Short mmCIF file of C-alpha atoms in Angstrom, two decimals:
data_model
loop_
_atom_site.label_atom_id
_atom_site.label_comp_id
_atom_site.label_asym_id
_atom_site.label_seq_id
_atom_site.Cartn_x
_atom_site.Cartn_y
_atom_site.Cartn_z
CA MET E 1241 0.21 0.20 -0.06
CA ARG E 1242 2.86 2.21 1.06
CA ARG E 1243 4.60 1.38 -2.12
CA ARG E 1244 1.55 2.33 -4.36
CA ALA E 1245 1.23 5.26 -2.37
CA ALA E 1246 4.77 6.57 -2.75
CA GLU E 1247 4.52 5.57 -6.56
CA TYR E 1248 1.11 7.53 -7.43
CA ARG E 1249 2.67 10.62 -5.39
CA ARG E 1250 6.14 10.82 -7.74
CA PRO E 1251 4.19 11.25 -10.82
CA VAL E 1252 1.83 14.27 -9.20
CA ARG E 1253 4.96 16.00 -7.84
CA ARG E 1254 6.67 15.52 -11.39
CA ARG E 1255 3.63 17.08 -12.98
CA PHE E 1256 3.21 19.73 -10.27
CA SER E 1257 6.75 20.66 -11.46
CA TYR E 1258 6.01 20.52 -14.85
CA TRP E 1259 3.57 22.98 -14.65
CA ILE E 1260 5.37 25.62 -12.50
CA TRP E 1261 8.06 25.79 -15.31
CA LEU E 1262 5.80 26.11 -17.92
CA LEU E 1263 4.13 28.78 -15.94
CA LEU E 1264 8.03 30.09 -15.55
CA ALA E 1265 8.72 29.87 -19.19
CA LEU E 1266 5.14 31.61 -20.35
CA PHE E 1267 6.34 34.79 -17.48
CA CYS E 1268 9.57 35.22 -18.76
CA ILE E 1269 8.36 34.77 -22.59
CA ALA E 1270 5.51 37.61 -21.46
CA GLY E 1271 8.14 39.70 -19.84
CA LEU E 1272 10.52 39.56 -22.68
CA VAL E 1273 7.37 40.76 -25.32
CA LEU E 1274 6.69 43.53 -22.82
CA PHE E 1275 9.67 44.61 -22.81
CA VAL E 1276 10.03 44.53 -26.53
CA VAL E 1277 6.97 45.96 -27.18
CA GLN E 1278 7.76 48.91 -24.18
CA HIS E 1279 10.97 49.76 -25.89
CA ASN E 1280 9.43 49.88 -29.47
CA HIS E 1281 7.05 52.13 -27.55
CA ASP E 1282 9.57 54.57 -25.93
CA GLU E 1283 11.11 54.35 -29.41
CA ASP E 1284 8.00 55.59 -31.13
CA GLN E 1285 7.59 58.40 -28.82
CA ARG E 1286 10.71 59.58 -28.55
CA THR E 1287 10.62 59.73 -32.44
CA HIS E 1288 6.97 61.47 -32.27
CA ASP E 1289 8.20 63.87 -29.84
CA TYR E 1290 11.67 64.81 -31.95
CA LEU E 1291 9.12 65.27 -34.98
CA PHE E 1292 6.44 67.11 -32.96
CA GLN E 1293 8.96 69.13 -31.33
CA GLU E 1294 10.67 69.92 -35.19
CA ARG E 1295 7.37 70.64 -36.62
CA TYR E 1296 6.44 73.23 -33.55
CA ALA E 1297 9.71 75.29 -33.99
CA ARG E 1298 8.79 75.24 -37.37
CA VAL E 1299 5.14 76.52 -37.08
CA GLU E 1300 6.56 78.81 -34.18
CA HIS E 1301 8.98 80.37 -36.81
CA VAL E 1302 6.54 80.67 -39.31
CA ALA E 1303 4.04 82.28 -36.96
CA LYS E 1304 6.87 84.50 -35.83
CA LYS E 1305 7.41 85.39 -39.63
CA ASN E 1306 3.83 85.95 -40.37
CA LEU E 1307 1.84 87.15 -37.20
CA ASN E 1308 -0.17 89.90 -38.36
CA PHE E 1309 -0.75 91.39 -34.37
CA THR E 1310 -4.04 93.43 -35.76
CA GLU E 1311 -5.42 89.85 -37.04
CA GLU E 1312 -4.43 88.51 -33.47
CA ILE E 1313 -5.64 91.58 -31.41
CA LEU E 1314 -9.06 91.32 -32.98
CA SER E 1315 -9.34 87.33 -33.23
CA ALA E 1316 -12.17 86.23 -30.30
CA THR E 1317 -10.25 83.61 -29.05
CA SER E 1318 -7.02 85.17 -28.61
CA PHE E 1319 -5.26 86.48 -25.05
CA SER E 1320 -4.36 89.64 -26.90
CA ARG E 1321 -7.83 90.17 -27.95
CA GLN E 1322 -8.96 89.67 -23.65
CA LEU E 1323 -6.22 91.41 -22.66
CA ALA E 1324 -7.15 94.52 -24.99
CA GLU E 1325 -10.71 94.33 -23.59
CA GLN E 1326 -10.14 94.28 -19.93
CA MET E 1327 -7.79 96.71 -20.35
CA THR E 1328 -10.21 99.26 -22.25
CA LEU E 1329 -12.78 97.84 -19.24
CA ALA E 1330 -9.78 98.93 -16.42
CA LYS E 1331 -9.23 102.47 -18.07
CA ALA E 1332 -12.33 102.92 -17.41
CA TYR E 1333 -12.80 102.25 -14.13
CA VAL E 1334 -9.54 104.12 -13.15
CA ILE E 1335 -11.54 107.40 -14.27
CA ILE E 1336 -14.30 106.32 -11.84
CA ALA E 1337 -12.01 105.60 -9.38
CA LYS E 1338 -10.27 108.82 -9.33
CA GLU E 1339 -13.23 110.45 -9.00
CA HIS E 1340 -14.84 108.71 -5.91
CA ASN E 1341 -11.29 109.27 -4.78
CA SER E 1342 -10.59 105.14 -4.22
CA LEU E 1343 -7.07 106.20 -5.24
CA HIS E 1344 -5.09 102.92 -4.23
CA LEU E 1345 -7.66 100.84 -5.95
CA ALA E 1346 -6.90 103.66 -9.35
CA TRP E 1347 -3.23 102.78 -8.72
CA GLU E 1348 -3.75 99.01 -8.87
CA LEU E 1349 -5.44 99.08 -11.94
CA SER E 1350 -3.33 101.69 -13.47
CA SER E 1351 -0.53 98.95 -12.58
CA LYS E 1352 -2.17 96.19 -14.47
CA ILE E 1353 -3.21 97.64 -17.25
CA ARG E 1354 0.56 99.02 -17.80
CA SER E 1355 1.37 95.17 -17.66
CA CYS E 1356 -1.22 94.45 -20.22
CA GLN E 1357 0.28 96.83 -22.82
CA LEU E 1358 4.05 96.06 -22.03
CA LEU E 1359 2.73 92.80 -22.95
CA LEU E 1360 1.09 93.23 -26.10
CA SER E 1361 3.67 95.87 -27.14
CA ARG E 1362 6.12 92.91 -26.89
CA ALA E 1363 3.69 90.57 -28.79
CA ALA E 1364 3.65 93.42 -31.57
CA MET E 1365 7.33 93.88 -31.67
CA THR E 1366 8.79 89.94 -31.34
CA GLY E 1367 5.91 88.37 -33.54
CA LYS E 1368 4.73 86.13 -30.83
CA PRO E 1369 1.02 85.64 -30.22
CA VAL E 1370 0.71 86.03 -26.32
CA LYS E 1371 1.10 82.25 -24.28
CA LEU E 1372 -2.02 81.61 -21.63
CA GLU E 1373 0.67 81.49 -19.15
CA GLU E 1374 1.75 85.22 -19.50
CA ALA E 1375 -1.81 86.18 -20.07
CA GLY E 1376 -3.62 84.22 -17.41
CA PRO E 1377 -2.18 85.72 -14.22
CA ILE E 1378 -2.63 89.34 -15.44
CA ILE E 1379 -6.31 88.32 -16.63
CA GLN E 1380 -7.30 86.41 -13.61
CA SER E 1381 -6.04 89.61 -11.50
CA LEU E 1382 -7.56 92.35 -13.97
CA SER E 1383 -10.69 90.52 -13.23
CA SER E 1384 -10.94 90.41 -9.58
CA LEU E 1385 -9.77 94.14 -9.66
CA ILE E 1386 -12.65 94.80 -11.80
CA PHE E 1387 -15.02 92.93 -10.06
CA LYS E 1388 -13.65 94.93 -6.89
CA ALA E 1389 -14.42 98.38 -8.32
CA GLN E 1390 -18.30 96.89 -9.46
CA ASP E 1391 -19.12 95.09 -6.04
CA LEU E 1392 -17.53 98.66 -3.98
CA HIS E 1393 -20.22 101.45 -5.41
CA TYR E 1394 -19.60 101.87 -9.27
CA ASP E 1395 -23.13 100.37 -10.27
CA ILE E 1396 -24.20 99.98 -14.07
CA ALA E 1397 -26.00 103.46 -14.31
CA THR E 1398 -23.05 105.76 -12.57
CA THR E 1399 -20.47 103.34 -14.80
CA ILE E 1400 -22.38 105.13 -17.60
CA MET E 1401 -23.14 108.57 -16.69
CA THR E 1402 -19.63 108.16 -16.08
CA MET E 1403 -18.20 107.40 -19.10
CA LYS E 1404 -20.98 110.06 -21.13
CA SER E 1405 -19.36 112.36 -19.78
CA HIS E 1406 -16.01 111.30 -20.61
CA ILE E 1407 -16.92 110.67 -24.23
CA GLN E 1408 -18.11 114.38 -24.55
CA ALA E 1409 -15.15 115.73 -23.08
CA LEU E 1410 -13.09 113.88 -25.85
CA GLU E 1411 -15.55 114.79 -28.63
CA GLU E 1412 -14.88 118.27 -27.58
CA ARG E 1413 -11.19 117.52 -27.36
CA ALA E 1414 -11.21 115.84 -31.17
CA ASN E 1415 -13.21 118.52 -32.73
CA ALA E 1416 -11.24 121.52 -30.94
CA ALA E 1417 -7.98 119.33 -32.85
CA THR E 1418 -9.47 119.16 -36.07
CA VAL E 1419 -10.08 122.90 -35.56
CA GLN E 1420 -6.46 123.58 -35.11
CA SER E 1421 -5.42 121.48 -37.43
CA THR E 1422 -7.27 123.02 -40.26
CA VAL E 1423 -6.17 126.62 -39.16
CA PHE E 1424 -2.61 125.23 -38.71
CA GLY E 1425 -3.17 123.45 -42.57
CA GLN E 1426 -4.21 127.12 -44.06
CA LEU E 1427 -1.79 128.93 -42.18
CA ALA E 1428 0.94 127.10 -44.11
CA ALA E 1429 -0.85 127.47 -47.45
CA GLU E 1430 -1.66 131.24 -47.07
CA ALA E 1431 2.24 131.77 -45.82
CA LEU E 1432 4.29 132.74 -48.59
CA PRO E 1433 7.96 130.90 -48.00
CA LYS E 1434 10.83 132.91 -47.66
CA SER E 1435 12.27 131.88 -50.85
CA LEU E 1436 9.23 133.38 -52.53
CA HIS E 1437 9.58 136.48 -50.48
CA CYS E 1438 12.97 136.73 -50.87
CA LEU E 1439 12.62 136.53 -54.95
CA ASN E 1440 9.53 139.04 -54.31
CA ILE E 1441 12.47 141.66 -53.07
CA LYS E 1442 14.91 141.30 -55.55
CA LEU E 1443 12.83 141.87 -58.19
CA MET E 1444 11.03 144.60 -56.51
CA THR E 1445 14.31 146.16 -56.40
CA ASP E 1446 15.32 145.55 -59.57
CA TRP E 1447 12.36 147.00 -61.23
CA LEU E 1448 12.72 150.20 -58.81
CA LYS E 1449 16.84 150.28 -60.18
CA THR E 1450 15.72 149.54 -63.90
CA PRO E 1451 14.23 152.67 -65.41
CA SER E 1452 14.58 150.67 -68.73
CA LEU E 1453 12.27 147.88 -67.61
CA GLN E 1454 9.58 150.74 -66.68
CA GLU E 1455 10.54 152.02 -69.94
CA LEU E 1456 9.93 148.70 -71.72
CA SER E 1457 6.42 148.40 -69.55
CA ASP E 1458 4.83 151.29 -71.20
CA GLU E 1459 6.09 150.56 -74.82
CA LYS E 1460 4.08 147.51 -74.55
CA ARG E 1461 1.17 148.29 -72.95
CA ASN E 1462 -0.60 149.88 -76.16
CA SER E 1463 0.24 146.74 -78.27
CA PRO E 1464 -2.31 145.98 -80.78
CA ARG E 1465 -1.47 141.90 -80.01
CA LEU E 1466 -3.26 142.33 -76.70
CA MET E 1467 -6.80 143.19 -78.45
CA ASP E 1468 -6.02 140.88 -81.37
CA ASN E 1469 -9.32 138.00 -81.56
CA ASN E 1470 -7.05 136.49 -83.85
CA LEU E 1471 -4.52 135.32 -81.10
CA TYR E 1472 -5.22 133.08 -78.12
CA HIS E 1473 -5.78 135.00 -74.92
CA PHE E 1474 -5.35 133.73 -71.39
CA CYS E 1475 -5.95 135.90 -68.21
CA ILE E 1476 -4.58 134.61 -65.06
CA PHE E 1477 -5.29 136.85 -61.34
CA SER E 1478 -2.63 136.38 -58.68
CA ASP E 1479 0.04 138.15 -56.34
CA ASN E 1480 2.37 134.70 -56.26
CA VAL E 1481 5.39 135.62 -59.59
CA LEU E 1482 6.68 132.04 -59.44
CA ALA E 1483 3.48 130.63 -59.53
CA THR E 1484 2.22 132.87 -62.17
CA SER E 1485 5.41 131.84 -64.13
CA VAL E 1486 4.71 128.22 -64.19
CA VAL E 1487 1.39 128.84 -65.22
CA VAL E 1488 2.39 130.74 -68.35
CA ASN E 1489 5.89 128.34 -68.98
CA SER E 1490 4.15 125.51 -68.88
CA THR E 1491 1.56 126.95 -71.34
CA VAL E 1492 3.82 128.09 -73.75
CA SER E 1493 6.11 125.19 -73.62
CA ASN E 1494 3.02 122.31 -74.58
CA ALA E 1495 2.05 125.15 -77.27
CA ASP E 1496 2.42 124.38 -81.07
CA HIS E 1497 2.29 127.86 -81.81
CA PRO E 1498 3.76 129.77 -78.33
CA LYS E 1499 4.06 133.35 -80.83
CA GLN E 1500 -0.03 133.43 -80.97
CA LEU E 1501 -0.15 133.63 -77.21
CA VAL E 1502 -1.31 136.33 -75.06
CA PHE E 1503 -1.42 136.63 -71.45
CA HIS E 1504 -3.18 139.06 -69.49
CA ILE E 1505 -1.80 138.92 -65.93
CA VAL E 1506 -3.61 141.10 -63.24
CA THR E 1507 -1.83 141.37 -59.97
CA ASN E 1508 -2.08 144.09 -56.63
CA GLY E 1509 0.34 147.12 -55.82
CA VAL E 1510 2.60 145.45 -53.34
CA ASN E 1511 3.66 143.08 -55.61
CA TYR E 1512 3.12 144.62 -59.33
CA GLY E 1513 6.62 145.94 -59.46
CA ALA E 1514 8.18 142.21 -58.95
CA MET E 1515 5.74 140.69 -61.33
CA GLN E 1516 6.73 143.65 -64.19
CA ALA E 1517 10.13 142.88 -63.55
CA TRP E 1518 10.13 138.90 -63.60
CA PHE E 1519 7.86 139.09 -66.86
CA LEU E 1520 10.03 141.61 -68.68
CA SER E 1521 13.04 140.34 -67.87
CA ASN E 1522 12.83 136.68 -68.78
CA GLU E 1523 11.72 135.42 -72.36
CA PHE E 1524 8.73 133.01 -73.08
CA LYS E 1525 9.17 131.72 -76.37
CA GLY E 1526 7.67 134.85 -77.81
CA ALA E 1527 4.30 134.99 -76.08
CA THR E 1528 2.33 138.50 -75.50
CA ILE E 1529 2.24 139.02 -71.45
CA GLU E 1530 0.60 141.97 -70.24
CA VAL E 1531 0.85 143.17 -66.28
CA GLN E 1532 -1.51 145.07 -64.85
CA ASN E 1533 -2.16 146.56 -61.38
CA ILE E 1534 -6.00 145.83 -59.86
CA GLU E 1535 -5.89 149.09 -57.87
CA GLU E 1536 -6.01 151.09 -61.52
CA PHE E 1537 -9.44 149.68 -62.01
CA HIS E 1538 -11.02 152.38 -60.57
CA TRP E 1539 -14.86 151.48 -61.76
CA LEU E 1540 -14.12 148.46 -59.70
CA ASN E 1541 -15.54 150.35 -56.38
CA ALA E 1542 -18.45 150.25 -53.63
CA SER E 1543 -20.92 151.79 -55.96
CA TYR E 1544 -20.67 149.67 -58.93
CA SER E 1545 -19.86 146.22 -56.87
CA PRO E 1546 -21.51 144.44 -53.82
CA VAL E 1547 -18.57 142.56 -53.42
CA VAL E 1548 -16.41 145.38 -52.66
CA LYS E 1549 -18.65 146.68 -50.53
CA GLN E 1550 -19.30 143.97 -48.84
CA LEU E 1551 -15.21 143.24 -48.32
CA LEU E 1552 -15.20 146.73 -46.99
CA ASN E 1553 -17.77 146.30 -44.21
CA ALA E 1554 -16.68 147.13 -40.93
CA ASP E 1555 -18.31 143.36 -40.13
CA SER E 1556 -16.92 141.87 -43.09
CA GLN E 1557 -13.04 142.73 -41.54
CA ALA E 1558 -14.07 141.73 -38.12
CA PHE E 1559 -15.46 138.59 -38.98
CA TYR E 1560 -12.19 137.89 -41.27
CA PHE E 1561 -10.17 139.68 -38.80
CA GLY E 1562 -11.38 138.44 -35.08
CA GLY E 1563 -13.81 139.84 -33.00
CA TYR E 1564 -17.10 137.98 -34.75
CA ARG E 1565 -17.41 134.96 -32.90
CA ASP E 1566 -20.83 133.56 -33.78
CA VAL E 1567 -20.04 131.01 -36.08
CA ASN E 1568 -19.83 127.24 -36.43
CA VAL E 1569 -16.62 125.93 -34.58
CA GLU E 1570 -16.46 123.83 -37.58
CA LEU E 1571 -16.81 125.70 -40.88
CA GLU E 1572 -14.82 128.68 -39.00
CA PRO E 1573 -11.31 128.09 -39.97
CA LYS E 1574 -11.92 128.15 -43.78
CA MET E 1575 -14.98 130.88 -43.00
CA ARG E 1576 -12.35 133.29 -41.60
CA ASN E 1577 -9.75 132.21 -44.24
CA PRO E 1578 -8.80 135.96 -45.51
CA LYS E 1579 -8.31 134.90 -49.11
CA TYR E 1580 -12.23 135.58 -49.64
CA LEU E 1581 -11.44 138.90 -48.51
CA TYR E 1582 -9.07 139.29 -51.54
CA LEU E 1583 -10.80 141.03 -54.17
CA LEU E 1584 -8.46 139.23 -56.86
CA ASN E 1585 -10.40 136.02 -56.01
CA HIS E 1586 -13.51 137.53 -57.27
CA LEU E 1587 -11.75 139.14 -60.37
CA ARG E 1588 -12.86 136.07 -62.82
CA PHE E 1589 -16.32 137.85 -62.54
CA TYR E 1590 -15.39 141.03 -64.44
CA ILE E 1591 -13.58 139.80 -67.25
CA PRO E 1592 -15.68 141.32 -69.75
CA GLU E 1593 -15.14 144.46 -68.00
CA ILE E 1594 -11.45 143.69 -67.84
CA TYR E 1595 -10.87 143.07 -71.23
CA PRO E 1596 -13.57 144.88 -73.17
CA GLN E 1597 -12.43 144.12 -76.69
CA LEU E 1598 -12.11 140.27 -76.57
CA GLU E 1599 -14.46 137.72 -77.41
CA LYS E 1600 -12.78 134.23 -75.93
CA VAL E 1601 -10.57 134.19 -73.07
CA VAL E 1602 -9.03 131.12 -71.25
CA PHE E 1603 -8.82 131.65 -67.43
CA LEU E 1604 -6.21 129.71 -65.24
CA ASP E 1605 -5.92 129.77 -61.68
CA ASP E 1606 -1.74 130.41 -60.51
CA ASP E 1607 -1.95 126.85 -59.34
CA VAL E 1608 -2.33 124.99 -62.20
CA VAL E 1609 0.28 123.41 -64.54
CA VAL E 1610 -0.13 122.72 -68.48
CA GLN E 1611 0.46 119.97 -69.53
CA LYS E 1612 -1.06 120.18 -73.54
CA ASP E 1613 -1.75 122.65 -75.94
CA LEU E 1614 -4.82 124.92 -74.88
CA THR E 1615 -5.55 126.83 -78.15
CA LEU E 1616 -7.75 123.94 -79.29
CA LEU E 1617 -9.94 125.28 -76.94
CA PHE E 1618 -10.94 128.08 -78.45
CA SER E 1619 -12.59 125.81 -81.28
CA ILE E 1620 -14.55 124.15 -78.97
CA ASP E 1621 -18.58 124.89 -80.20
CA LEU E 1622 -19.97 125.78 -76.19
CA HIS E 1623 -23.91 125.80 -78.11
CA GLY E 1624 -24.19 129.20 -77.10
CA ASN E 1625 -23.11 128.93 -73.39
CA VAL E 1626 -20.89 131.02 -71.72
CA ASN E 1627 -18.85 128.74 -69.71
CA GLY E 1628 -16.59 125.81 -70.63
CA ALA E 1629 -15.82 123.72 -67.76
CA VAL E 1630 -15.43 120.45 -66.47
CA GLU E 1631 -17.94 118.56 -64.06
CA THR E 1632 -16.99 117.34 -60.95
CA CYS E 1633 -20.23 115.47 -59.81
CA LEU E 1634 -18.82 112.34 -60.14
CA GLU E 1635 -19.13 112.31 -56.33
CA ALA E 1636 -22.20 113.54 -54.55
CA PHE E 1637 -20.85 115.78 -52.75
CA HIS E 1638 -20.21 117.60 -56.07
CA ARG E 1639 -23.32 118.75 -56.63
CA TYR E 1640 -25.59 122.58 -55.98
CA TYR E 1641 -27.15 121.03 -52.82
CA LYS E 1642 -23.39 120.67 -51.00
CA TYR E 1643 -22.68 124.61 -51.75
CA LEU E 1644 -26.00 126.28 -51.38
CA ASN E 1645 -28.81 126.93 -48.39
CA PHE E 1646 -31.67 125.11 -50.08
CA SER E 1647 -33.53 125.35 -47.10
CA ASN E 1648 -34.20 128.81 -48.25
CA SER E 1649 -36.97 129.63 -50.83
CA ILE E 1650 -34.68 131.82 -52.98
CA ILE E 1651 -32.33 128.97 -53.62
CA SER E 1652 -35.32 126.41 -53.89
CA SER E 1653 -37.12 127.81 -56.10
CA LYS E 1654 -34.91 128.30 -58.83
CA PHE E 1655 -32.43 125.69 -58.54
CA ASP E 1656 -32.00 121.80 -59.38
CA PRO E 1657 -29.97 120.61 -56.15
CA GLN E 1658 -29.07 117.66 -57.59
CA ALA E 1659 -27.01 119.32 -60.44
CA CYS E 1660 -24.07 119.08 -61.40
CA GLY E 1661 -21.03 121.12 -60.10
CA TRP E 1662 -18.33 122.03 -62.15
CA ALA E 1663 -14.95 123.27 -61.59
CA PHE E 1664 -13.20 127.12 -61.24
CA GLY E 1665 -9.45 127.03 -62.50
CA MET E 1666 -9.27 126.26 -65.97
CA ASN E 1667 -12.17 127.90 -67.69
CA ILE E 1668 -13.27 128.68 -71.49
CA PHE E 1669 -15.19 132.04 -71.41
CA ASP E 1670 -17.36 133.08 -74.12
CA LEU E 1671 -17.12 136.49 -73.55
CA VAL E 1672 -19.59 137.89 -76.14
CA ALA E 1673 -22.14 135.14 -74.61
CA TRP E 1674 -21.03 136.87 -71.46
CA ARG E 1675 -22.10 140.28 -72.41
CA LYS E 1676 -25.74 139.42 -73.84
CA ALA E 1677 -26.65 137.12 -70.69
CA ASN E 1678 -25.37 139.93 -68.43
CA VAL E 1679 -23.53 137.20 -66.46
CA THR E 1680 -21.98 139.89 -64.44
CA GLY E 1681 -25.55 141.34 -63.63
CA ARG E 1682 -26.60 137.83 -62.08
CA TYR E 1683 -23.32 137.51 -60.29
CA HIS E 1684 -24.07 140.99 -58.58
CA TYR E 1685 -27.51 140.00 -57.85
CA TRP E 1686 -26.67 136.83 -55.93
CA GLN E 1687 -24.23 139.00 -53.75
CA GLU E 1688 -26.69 141.02 -52.78
CA GLN E 1689 -29.04 138.62 -52.28
CA ASN E 1690 -26.02 136.90 -49.93
CA ALA E 1691 -25.51 140.03 -47.99
CA ASP E 1692 -26.48 138.24 -44.58
CA GLY E 1693 -24.45 135.17 -45.86
CA THR E 1694 -27.91 132.94 -45.26
CA LEU E 1695 -27.53 131.35 -48.92
CA TRP E 1696 -23.52 130.36 -48.86
CA LYS E 1697 -20.65 130.53 -46.68
CA VAL E 1698 -17.73 131.31 -48.77
CA GLY E 1699 -15.73 131.39 -51.52
CA THR E 1700 -16.15 132.18 -55.42
CA LEU E 1701 -17.76 128.59 -56.36
CA PRO E 1702 -21.15 129.23 -55.16
CA PRO E 1703 -21.88 132.20 -56.94
CA GLY E 1704 -20.03 130.71 -59.77
CA LEU E 1705 -22.54 127.85 -59.92
CA LEU E 1706 -25.41 130.42 -59.59
CA SER E 1707 -24.40 133.12 -61.98
CA PHE E 1708 -23.49 130.34 -65.01
CA TYR E 1709 -26.83 128.14 -64.12
CA GLY E 1710 -27.56 126.95 -67.44
CA LEU E 1711 -24.70 128.53 -69.52
CA THR E 1712 -22.14 125.99 -68.89
CA GLU E 1713 -21.24 123.75 -71.30
CA PRO E 1714 -19.22 120.10 -69.79
CA LEU E 1715 -16.03 119.85 -71.32
CA ASP E 1716 -14.10 116.35 -71.49
CA ARG E 1717 -12.41 115.20 -67.82
CA ARG E 1718 -9.02 115.36 -69.53
CA TRP E 1719 -9.07 118.80 -69.55
CA HIS E 1720 -9.10 119.72 -66.28
CA VAL E 1721 -8.12 117.06 -63.35
CA LEU E 1722 -8.25 118.16 -59.75
CA GLY E 1723 -6.80 117.20 -56.27
CA LEU E 1724 -3.31 117.53 -57.03
CA GLY E 1725 -3.14 119.93 -53.53
CA PHE E 1726 -4.43 117.11 -51.65
CA ASP E 1727 -5.37 113.97 -53.10
CA LEU E 1728 -2.24 111.40 -52.73
CA ASN E 1729 -4.19 108.82 -54.79
CA ILE E 1730 -4.92 109.89 -58.15
CA ASP E 1731 -4.32 107.84 -61.41
CA ASN E 1732 -0.87 108.13 -62.92
CA ARG E 1733 -2.55 107.45 -66.44
CA LEU E 1734 -5.38 110.48 -65.91
CA ILE E 1735 -2.57 112.99 -64.33
CA GLU E 1736 -0.76 111.99 -67.90
CA SER E 1737 -3.23 112.53 -70.03
CA ALA E 1738 -4.68 115.71 -68.66
CA ALA E 1739 -4.24 118.93 -70.39
CA VAL E 1740 -4.23 121.07 -67.10
CA ILE E 1741 -3.88 119.50 -63.47
CA HIS E 1742 -5.01 121.79 -60.86
CA PHE E 1743 -2.97 121.62 -57.20
CA ASN E 1744 -6.41 122.84 -55.52
CA GLY E 1745 -6.25 122.00 -51.63
CA ASN E 1746 -3.44 123.21 -49.19
CA MET E 1747 -0.74 121.25 -50.20
CA LYS E 1748 0.67 124.06 -52.88
CA PRO E 1749 3.61 122.99 -55.19
CA TRP E 1750 5.67 125.89 -53.81
CA LEU E 1751 5.11 124.68 -50.13
CA LYS E 1752 6.67 122.27 -47.68
CA VAL E 1753 3.87 120.88 -47.29
CA ALA E 1754 3.17 119.67 -51.10
CA ILE E 1755 2.66 115.99 -51.92
CA GLU E 1756 6.42 114.90 -53.08
CA ARG E 1757 4.76 112.74 -55.73
CA TYR E 1758 3.21 115.83 -57.66
CA LYS E 1759 5.98 118.40 -56.94
CA PRO E 1760 8.37 117.37 -60.05
CA LEU E 1761 5.11 118.23 -62.20
CA TRP E 1762 5.88 121.68 -61.00
CA ASP E 1763 8.74 122.09 -60.70
CA ARG E 1764 10.17 121.40 -64.34
CA TYR E 1765 8.57 124.48 -65.37
CA ILE E 1766 11.05 126.50 -62.98
CA LYS E 1767 14.23 128.25 -64.70
CA GLN E 1768 16.12 127.26 -61.61
CA SER E 1769 19.20 128.76 -63.01
CA HIS E 1770 18.01 132.07 -62.56
CA PRO E 1771 20.21 134.47 -60.64
CA HIS E 1772 17.54 135.21 -58.35
CA LEU E 1773 16.15 131.83 -57.79
CA GLN E 1774 19.73 130.72 -56.98
CA ASP E 1775 20.47 133.20 -54.53
CA CYS E 1776 16.93 132.97 -52.19
CA ALA E 1777 17.53 129.33 -52.81
CA THR E 1778 20.83 129.76 -50.75
CA SER E 1779 20.67 132.50 -48.66
#
């Protein structure tokens, strides 16, 4: 029995030992497999991490290179946007806190605002977007401070009222700054540069010290060419010697037959000698040039001309030179421009009286440059009209209602508010038709009606629109291109095709504020080698 039992137990132990070894082998194999798998996984992870870091570095480099900070700060999901919004709100509460004498809270808010500004400035300079770890603490602390401000006594109604008052104050400051900017711009436009003042003095000296110039002037005064209607007549009314010279020089330079051109220049008594000296001592390709002094037009007086009467009025003097303040603050700088008190600007309405023998004349402002032969203007059929001009109503703001007061029945009963405006500065006038239609009489009528300034505010264009209403023939736009004194974006092709380019606006080509892109168009017609110009440029 014992032997059988022993024989029976031996196989069981052998079987048990077998299974133990088998399990151990399986564990070893499983461990080996797990080791291999883990090793491969680690290798894959390291490879993935490496590739991810490399890709992130590339993305970060591209982001740094191409980051548009404006788009970043406008993005609803960016931290820059959140910082900017909280900073704006915090600034409002700084104002309110100071008004309620919570200076410590105002200081805390200001400190966090500076942190926001530094973070946003760094992002803008480096081209890197703001990250959570940078923005998070600031956003959290600012939120806490804003909540604290709201929790004190700054309810919504108080906040709204306070912000409204500050917005109103800021608007008033902005309006004042706009007015001041306009004033400075006009002062710059009206001021005579030192070099031009120097030129005037030298020319006036030449006129006074050179009797032969005065004798030559007397000889040319009665030239039959001045009244010959077979020639081409141009008139310019200006006190700027150099600008007038550019107009004349550019016109003769681009004319097919410059000797057939006659220029009638009218200036004031102060600049008469300088203007005479310049045009008598310089050659303009054989063109005839006449210079007149407006102070010798004795017929142009207060008893004949309403505008002379108005300009001499004490109220007008006070309005333009101080004392009178009952005027819209936005319009005041332009309305107070003394050029509107300058009679030379109104001579354009008296051309038939100044030149009674002439039948047709081209009027040119002193801030234009001629680029094509203008003699072709004299052969244009005006269809019985008086004024040939380029219309300017491609934009709505150049229609009649923008220049005239249509709430006044005198205007609204006679004119179409949508009628197209046109440009002064390059106009062909049929003086025969002018006299027949009595345009100057029309002008006098409207000046009398506007004695109190209720029909239009300032300038010569509004009375021109009224006086030449129904008597204006539209010209091709290429005859007269405007805007070179204020518009930076005129198409080059339009400028090149233009017969006349006009530097209307404050940025005149003879000023430092001139638009550099257009200035060479004017400079090319200045005789830079003239001794006076060289002396004045270097003095």
